[in-house]
Coordinates of C-alpha atoms in Angstrom, one line a residue:
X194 CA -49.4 66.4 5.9
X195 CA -47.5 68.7 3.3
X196 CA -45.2 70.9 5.3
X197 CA -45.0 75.2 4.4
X198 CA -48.3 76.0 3.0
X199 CA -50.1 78.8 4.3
X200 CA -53.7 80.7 4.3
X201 CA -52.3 83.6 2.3
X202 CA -51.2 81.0 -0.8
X203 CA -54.5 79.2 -0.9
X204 CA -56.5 82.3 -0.8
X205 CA -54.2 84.0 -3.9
X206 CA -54.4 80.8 -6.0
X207 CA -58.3 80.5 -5.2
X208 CA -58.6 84.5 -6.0
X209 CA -56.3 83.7 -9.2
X210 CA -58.7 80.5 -10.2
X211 CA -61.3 82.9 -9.7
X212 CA -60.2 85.8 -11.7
X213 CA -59.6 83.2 -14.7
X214 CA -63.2 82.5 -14.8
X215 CA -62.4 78.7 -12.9
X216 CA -64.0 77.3 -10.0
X217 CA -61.4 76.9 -7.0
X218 CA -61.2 72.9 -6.0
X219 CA -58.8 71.6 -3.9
X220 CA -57.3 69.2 -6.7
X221 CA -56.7 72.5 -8.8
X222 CA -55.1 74.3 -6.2
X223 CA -52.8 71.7 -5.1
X224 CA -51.8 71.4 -9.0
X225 CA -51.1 75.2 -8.8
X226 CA -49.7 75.4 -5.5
X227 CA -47.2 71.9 -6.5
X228 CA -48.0 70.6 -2.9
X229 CA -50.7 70.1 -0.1
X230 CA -52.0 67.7 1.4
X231 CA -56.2 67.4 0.5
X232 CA -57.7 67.9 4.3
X233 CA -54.9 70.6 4.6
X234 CA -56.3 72.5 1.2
X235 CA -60.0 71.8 2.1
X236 CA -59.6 73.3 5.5
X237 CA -58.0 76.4 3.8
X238 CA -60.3 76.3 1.2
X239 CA -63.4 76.7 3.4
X240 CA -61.9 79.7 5.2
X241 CA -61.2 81.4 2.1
X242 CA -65.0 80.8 0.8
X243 CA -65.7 82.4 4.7
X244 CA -63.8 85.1 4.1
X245 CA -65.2 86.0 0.7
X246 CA -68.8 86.6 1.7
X247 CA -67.1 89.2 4.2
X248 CA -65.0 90.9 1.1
X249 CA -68.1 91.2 -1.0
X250 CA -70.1 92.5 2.2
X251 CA -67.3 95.7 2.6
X252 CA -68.0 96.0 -1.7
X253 CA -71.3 96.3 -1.5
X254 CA -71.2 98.8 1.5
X255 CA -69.5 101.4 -0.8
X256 CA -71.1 104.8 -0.2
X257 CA -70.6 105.8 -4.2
X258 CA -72.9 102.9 -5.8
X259 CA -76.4 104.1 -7.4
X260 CA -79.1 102.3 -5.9
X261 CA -80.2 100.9 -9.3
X262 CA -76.6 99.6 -9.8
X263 CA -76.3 98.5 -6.2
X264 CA -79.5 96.1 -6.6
X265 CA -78.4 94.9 -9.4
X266 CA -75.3 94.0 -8.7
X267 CA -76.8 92.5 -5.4
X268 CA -78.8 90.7 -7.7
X269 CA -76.0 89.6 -9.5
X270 CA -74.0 88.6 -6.5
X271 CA -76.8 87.0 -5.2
X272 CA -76.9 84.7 -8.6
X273 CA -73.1 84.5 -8.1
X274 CA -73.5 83.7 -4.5
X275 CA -76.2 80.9 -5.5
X276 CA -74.2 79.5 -8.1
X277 CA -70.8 79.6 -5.9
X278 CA -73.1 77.8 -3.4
X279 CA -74.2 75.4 -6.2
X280 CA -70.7 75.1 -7.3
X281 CA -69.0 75.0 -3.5
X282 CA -71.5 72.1 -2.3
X283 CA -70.8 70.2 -5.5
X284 CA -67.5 70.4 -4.9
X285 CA -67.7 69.8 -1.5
X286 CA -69.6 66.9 -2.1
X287 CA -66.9 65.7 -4.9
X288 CA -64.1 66.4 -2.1
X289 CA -66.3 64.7 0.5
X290 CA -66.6 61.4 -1.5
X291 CA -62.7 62.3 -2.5
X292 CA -62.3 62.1 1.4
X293 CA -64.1 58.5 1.8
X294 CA -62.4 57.2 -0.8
X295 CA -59.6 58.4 0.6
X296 CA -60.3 57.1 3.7
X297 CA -61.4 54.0 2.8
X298 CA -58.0 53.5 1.2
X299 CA -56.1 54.8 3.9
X300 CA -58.1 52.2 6.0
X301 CA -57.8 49.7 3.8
X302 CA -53.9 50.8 3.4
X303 CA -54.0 50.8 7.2
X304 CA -55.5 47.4 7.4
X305 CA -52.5 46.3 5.0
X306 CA -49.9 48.2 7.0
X307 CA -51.4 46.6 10.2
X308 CA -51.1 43.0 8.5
X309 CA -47.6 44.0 7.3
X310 CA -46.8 45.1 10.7
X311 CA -48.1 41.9 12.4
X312 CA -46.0 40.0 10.0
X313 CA -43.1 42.3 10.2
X314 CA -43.5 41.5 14.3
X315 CA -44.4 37.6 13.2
X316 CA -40.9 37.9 11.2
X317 CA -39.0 40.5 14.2
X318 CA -40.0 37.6 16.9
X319 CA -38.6 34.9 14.6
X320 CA -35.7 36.7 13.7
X321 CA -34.7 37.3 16.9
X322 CA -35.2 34.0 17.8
X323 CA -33.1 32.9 15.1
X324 CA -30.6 35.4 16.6
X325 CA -30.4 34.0 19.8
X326 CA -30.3 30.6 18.4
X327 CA -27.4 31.7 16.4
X328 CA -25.7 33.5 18.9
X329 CA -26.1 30.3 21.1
X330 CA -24.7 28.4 18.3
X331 CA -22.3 30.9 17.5
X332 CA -20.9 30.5 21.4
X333 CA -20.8 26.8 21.0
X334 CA -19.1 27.1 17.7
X335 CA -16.0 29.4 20.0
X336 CA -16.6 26.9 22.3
X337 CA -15.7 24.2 20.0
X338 CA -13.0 26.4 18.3
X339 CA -11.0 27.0 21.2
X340 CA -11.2 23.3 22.2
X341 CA -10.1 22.3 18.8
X342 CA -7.6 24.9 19.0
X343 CA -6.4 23.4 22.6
X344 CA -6.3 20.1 21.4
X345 CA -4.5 20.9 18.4
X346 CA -1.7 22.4 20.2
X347 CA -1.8 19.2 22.1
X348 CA -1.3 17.3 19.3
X349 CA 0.8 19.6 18.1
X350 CA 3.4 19.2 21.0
X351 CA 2.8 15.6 21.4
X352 CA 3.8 15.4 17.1
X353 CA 7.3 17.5 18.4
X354 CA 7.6 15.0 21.1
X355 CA 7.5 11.8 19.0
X356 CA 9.3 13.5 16.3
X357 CA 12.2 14.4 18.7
X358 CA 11.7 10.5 20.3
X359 CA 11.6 9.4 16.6
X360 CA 15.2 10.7 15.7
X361 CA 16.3 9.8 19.0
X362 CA 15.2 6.1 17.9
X363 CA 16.9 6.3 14.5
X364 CA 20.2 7.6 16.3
X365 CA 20.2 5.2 18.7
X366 CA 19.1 2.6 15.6
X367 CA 22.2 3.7 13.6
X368 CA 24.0 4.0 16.6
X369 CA 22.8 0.0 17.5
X370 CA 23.2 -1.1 13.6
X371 CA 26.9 0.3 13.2
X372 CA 27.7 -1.7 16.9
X373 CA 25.9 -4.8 15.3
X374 CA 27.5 -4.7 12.0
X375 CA 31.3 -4.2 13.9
X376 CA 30.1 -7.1 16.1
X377 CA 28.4 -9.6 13.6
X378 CA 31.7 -9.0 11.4
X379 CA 33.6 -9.3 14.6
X380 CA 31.5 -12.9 15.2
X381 CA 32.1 -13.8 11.9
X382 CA 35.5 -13.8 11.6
X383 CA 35.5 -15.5 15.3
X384 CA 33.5 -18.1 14.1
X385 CA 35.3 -18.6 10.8
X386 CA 38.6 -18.6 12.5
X387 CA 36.8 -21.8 15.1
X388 CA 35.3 -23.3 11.9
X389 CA 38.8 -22.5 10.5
X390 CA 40.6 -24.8 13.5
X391 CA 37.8 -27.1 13.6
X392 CA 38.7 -28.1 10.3
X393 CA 42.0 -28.4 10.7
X394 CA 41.7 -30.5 14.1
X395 CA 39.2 -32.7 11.9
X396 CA 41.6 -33.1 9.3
X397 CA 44.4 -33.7 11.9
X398 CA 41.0 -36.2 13.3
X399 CA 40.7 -37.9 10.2
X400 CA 44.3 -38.1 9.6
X401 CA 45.2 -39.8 13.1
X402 CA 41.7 -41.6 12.6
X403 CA 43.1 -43.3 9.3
X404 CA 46.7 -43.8 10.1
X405 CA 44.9 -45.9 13.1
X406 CA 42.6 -47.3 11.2
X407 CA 45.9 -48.3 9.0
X408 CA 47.9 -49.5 12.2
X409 CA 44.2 -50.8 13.1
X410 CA 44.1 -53.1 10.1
X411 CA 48.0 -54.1 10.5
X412 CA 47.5 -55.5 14.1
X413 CA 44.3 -57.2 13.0
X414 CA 46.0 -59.0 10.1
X415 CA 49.0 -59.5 12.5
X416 CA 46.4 -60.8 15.5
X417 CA 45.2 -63.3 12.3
X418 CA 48.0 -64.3 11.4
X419 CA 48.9 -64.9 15.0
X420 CA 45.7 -66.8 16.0
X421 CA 46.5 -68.8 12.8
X422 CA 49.8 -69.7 13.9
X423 CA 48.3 -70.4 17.4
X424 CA 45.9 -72.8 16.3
X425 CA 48.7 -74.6 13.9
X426 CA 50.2 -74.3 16.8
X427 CA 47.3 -75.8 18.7
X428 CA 46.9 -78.2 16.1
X429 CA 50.2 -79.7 16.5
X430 CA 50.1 -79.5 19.8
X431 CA 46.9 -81.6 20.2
X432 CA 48.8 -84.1 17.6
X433 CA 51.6 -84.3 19.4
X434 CA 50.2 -84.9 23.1
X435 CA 51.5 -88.1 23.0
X436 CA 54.6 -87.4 21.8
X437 CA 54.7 -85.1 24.7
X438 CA 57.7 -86.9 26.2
X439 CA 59.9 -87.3 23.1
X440 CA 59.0 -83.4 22.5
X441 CA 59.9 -81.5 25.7
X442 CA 61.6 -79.4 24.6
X443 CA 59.6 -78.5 21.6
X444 CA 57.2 -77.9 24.0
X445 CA 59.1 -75.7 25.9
X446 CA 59.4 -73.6 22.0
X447 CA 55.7 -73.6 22.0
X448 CA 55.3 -72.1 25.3
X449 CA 58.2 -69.7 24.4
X450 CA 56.1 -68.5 20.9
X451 CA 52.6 -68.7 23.0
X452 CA 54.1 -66.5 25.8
X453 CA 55.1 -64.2 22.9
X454 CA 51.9 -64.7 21.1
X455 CA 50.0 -63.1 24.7
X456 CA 51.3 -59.6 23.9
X457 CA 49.3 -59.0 20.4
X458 CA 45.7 -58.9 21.7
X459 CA 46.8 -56.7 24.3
X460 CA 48.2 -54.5 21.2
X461 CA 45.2 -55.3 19.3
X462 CA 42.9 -53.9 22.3
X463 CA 45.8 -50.8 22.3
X464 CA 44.9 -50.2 18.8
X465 CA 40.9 -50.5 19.1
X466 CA 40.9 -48.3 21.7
X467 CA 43.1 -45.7 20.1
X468 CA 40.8 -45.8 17.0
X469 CA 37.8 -45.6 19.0
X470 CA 39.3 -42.3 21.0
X471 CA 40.0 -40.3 17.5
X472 CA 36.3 -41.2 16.8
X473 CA 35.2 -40.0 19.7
X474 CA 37.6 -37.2 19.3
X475 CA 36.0 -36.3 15.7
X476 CA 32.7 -36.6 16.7
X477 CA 33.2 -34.1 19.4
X478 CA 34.9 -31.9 17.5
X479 CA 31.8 -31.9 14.8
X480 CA 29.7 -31.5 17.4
X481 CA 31.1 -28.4 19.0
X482 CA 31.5 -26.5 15.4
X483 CA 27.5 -27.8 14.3
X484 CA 27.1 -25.9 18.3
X485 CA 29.3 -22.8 17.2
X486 CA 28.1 -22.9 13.5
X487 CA 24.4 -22.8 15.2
X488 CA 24.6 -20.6 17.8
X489 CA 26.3 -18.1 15.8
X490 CA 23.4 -18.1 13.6
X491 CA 21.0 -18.0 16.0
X492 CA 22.7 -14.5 17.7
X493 CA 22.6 -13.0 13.9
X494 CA 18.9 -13.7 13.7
X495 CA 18.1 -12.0 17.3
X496 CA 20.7 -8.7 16.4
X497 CA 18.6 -8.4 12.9
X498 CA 15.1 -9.1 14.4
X499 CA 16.3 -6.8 18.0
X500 CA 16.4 -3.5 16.2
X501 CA 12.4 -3.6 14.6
X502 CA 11.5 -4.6 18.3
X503 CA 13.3 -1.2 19.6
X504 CA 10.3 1.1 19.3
X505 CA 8.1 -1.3 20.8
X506 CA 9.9 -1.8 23.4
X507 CA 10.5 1.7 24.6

C-alpha cells in the first residue's frame, strides 16, 4: 500500500480529469498522482463520486436559477448523471475485473511465494543442518588440530632430544675414534716391535739351529767314522780271537780306543738333542708371533666394527 496519498489529491486530480473533458479511472489518476496503490485509489475514488452528487445537489439549490434553466440543467445533469453512472459502473466493472486479475495474481504470486517459502524453509532446515554438521566437524577438526599440534611439540622435543643425544654420540665417537687411532698406532708399533724381536730371536733360532745342524752333521760323520773304526775294529778283533794270547796287549789298545770310542754317542745324543731344542725353540717362537700377529688383528677388527655398534648399544 502506497504511503502519503490523501482524499483531497484524488478528489483534485478526479475534478481536474473532469474539467479536461476525461473520465476519472483509477489507472489515470495513479499516472497523474505518480503513486497509489489500486484498492487505495478505488476506495478514494468512490468517495469522491459520493461526494459529487452532494456538490451538484448545493448547485442546483441556488435561489437565482430560472425555472426553465433549472430543468434543463436538471435535465442535463440528469443525462450527465446517467452517463457518469454508465461511465462509473463500466469502470467499475473494468477495475473490478482489474481487481480479480489482480487477485488472481497476487494468489497465484502468493501460491509462488508460499512454494518459495516452503523451499526457502526446505533449504533454512538443511542449511542449518549443514551448520551443525559443520560446526560438529569444525570442533572435531580443533579437536584434531590441537592434538596434532600436542603431538607435534612432542615430536618436536623428542627431535631436540635425539639431536642433543646425536652430537653427544658423535663427540663421544670422535672422542672413541682419536683413543682408538692413539691405541691401534700404539698396538702397532707394540706388535711390530714383538714381530721386530721375534725375528731377530728366529734368526738368532735359525742361526743356532744351523750351526747345530753343522756340529749335528760333524758328530754324525765323526760317530761314522767311529762305528767304522769300531767295526774294523770288531773285525779284527773277531780275526784275531785266537791270537788272543799272542795279542794281549793289543787287546788291552783295543779296549783303550773302545773305552774312548763310548764317549761319541753320548756326544751324538748331546748334539740331537741340542738340535731338537732350537727346533722346538723356533717353533715356539713362530707360534707366539702367528698368536700376536692374530690377536692383534683380531682387536683392530673389534675397535673398527665397536664404534657403528655405539648407537645401538645405548
Amino acid at each position: 500500500m502506497a504511503k502519503g496519498i490523501t482524499q483531497e489529491q484524488v478528489s483534485a486530480a478526479a475534478d481536474a480529469l473532469v474539467t479536461a473533458g476525461e473520465r476519472p479511472t483509477v489507472e489515470k489518476i495513479r499516472a497523474q498522482l505518480g503513486t497509489g496503490s489500486p484498492n487505495t485509489v478505488t476506495r478514494m475514488l468512490d468517495t469522491w463520486r459520493g461526494a459529487l452528487a452532494t456538490r451538484l445537489s448545493q448547485v442546483l439549490a441556488l435561489p437565482d436559477v430560472p425555472a426553465d434553466v433549472g430543468q434543463a440543467f436538471t435535465e442535463v445533469w440528469r443525462l450527465a448523471m446517467t452517463h457518469a453512472e454508465s461511465l462509473a459502473q463500466a469502470a467499475l466493472a473494468h477495475e473490478q475485473n482489474a481487481l480479480l486479475a489482480a487477485q488472481s495474481s497476487l494468489t497465484q504470486e502468493r501460491k509462488l511465494w508460499d512454494i518459495g517459502i516452503a523451499e526457502a524453509q526446505a533449504q533454512a532446515q538443511s542449511a542449518d543442518q549443514a551448520r551443525q554438521v559443520a560446526e560438529t566437524r569444525l570442533a572435531d577438526m580443533q579437536r584434531l588440530v590441537e592434538q596434532q599440534a600436542s603431538q607435534v611439540a612432542e615430536l618436536a622435543q623428542q627431535r631436540d632430544d635425539w639431536q642433543r643425544r646425536a652430537e653427544q654420540l658423535d663427540e663421544a665417537f670422535e672422542a672413541h675414534k682419536s683413543s682408538a687411532t692413539a691405541e691401534r698406532e700404539t698396538q702397532a708399533a707394540h706388535v711390530r716391535a714383538v714381530e721386530d724381536r721375534a725375528h731377530a730371536e728366529i734368526d738368532r733360532a735359525r742361526e743356532e739351529t744351523k750351526t747345530l745342524q753343522a756340529a749335528l752333521r760333524q758328530k754324525e760323520r765323526e760317530a761314522s767314522a767311529a762305528a767304522a773304526r769300531l767295526e774294523k775294529a770288531l773285525d779284527s778283533a773277531r780275526a784275531a780271537e785266537h791270537r788272543a794270547t799272542e795279542q794281549g796287549t793289543r787287546a788291552k789298545t783295543l779296549e783303550q780306543q773302545l773305552a774312548r770310542m763310548d764317549g761319541v754317542p753320548s756326544a751324538l745324543l748331546a748334539a740331537q738333542q741340542s738340535l731338537q731344542a732350537a727346533l722346538e725353540r723356533e717353533t715356539m717362537l713362530q707360534a707366539k708371533l702367528q698368536h700376536l700377529t692374530k690377536g692383534t688383528r683380531t682387536q683392530a677388527v673389534v675397535r673398527k666394527r665397536k664404534p657403528r655398534s655405539m648407537p645401538g648399544a645405548s
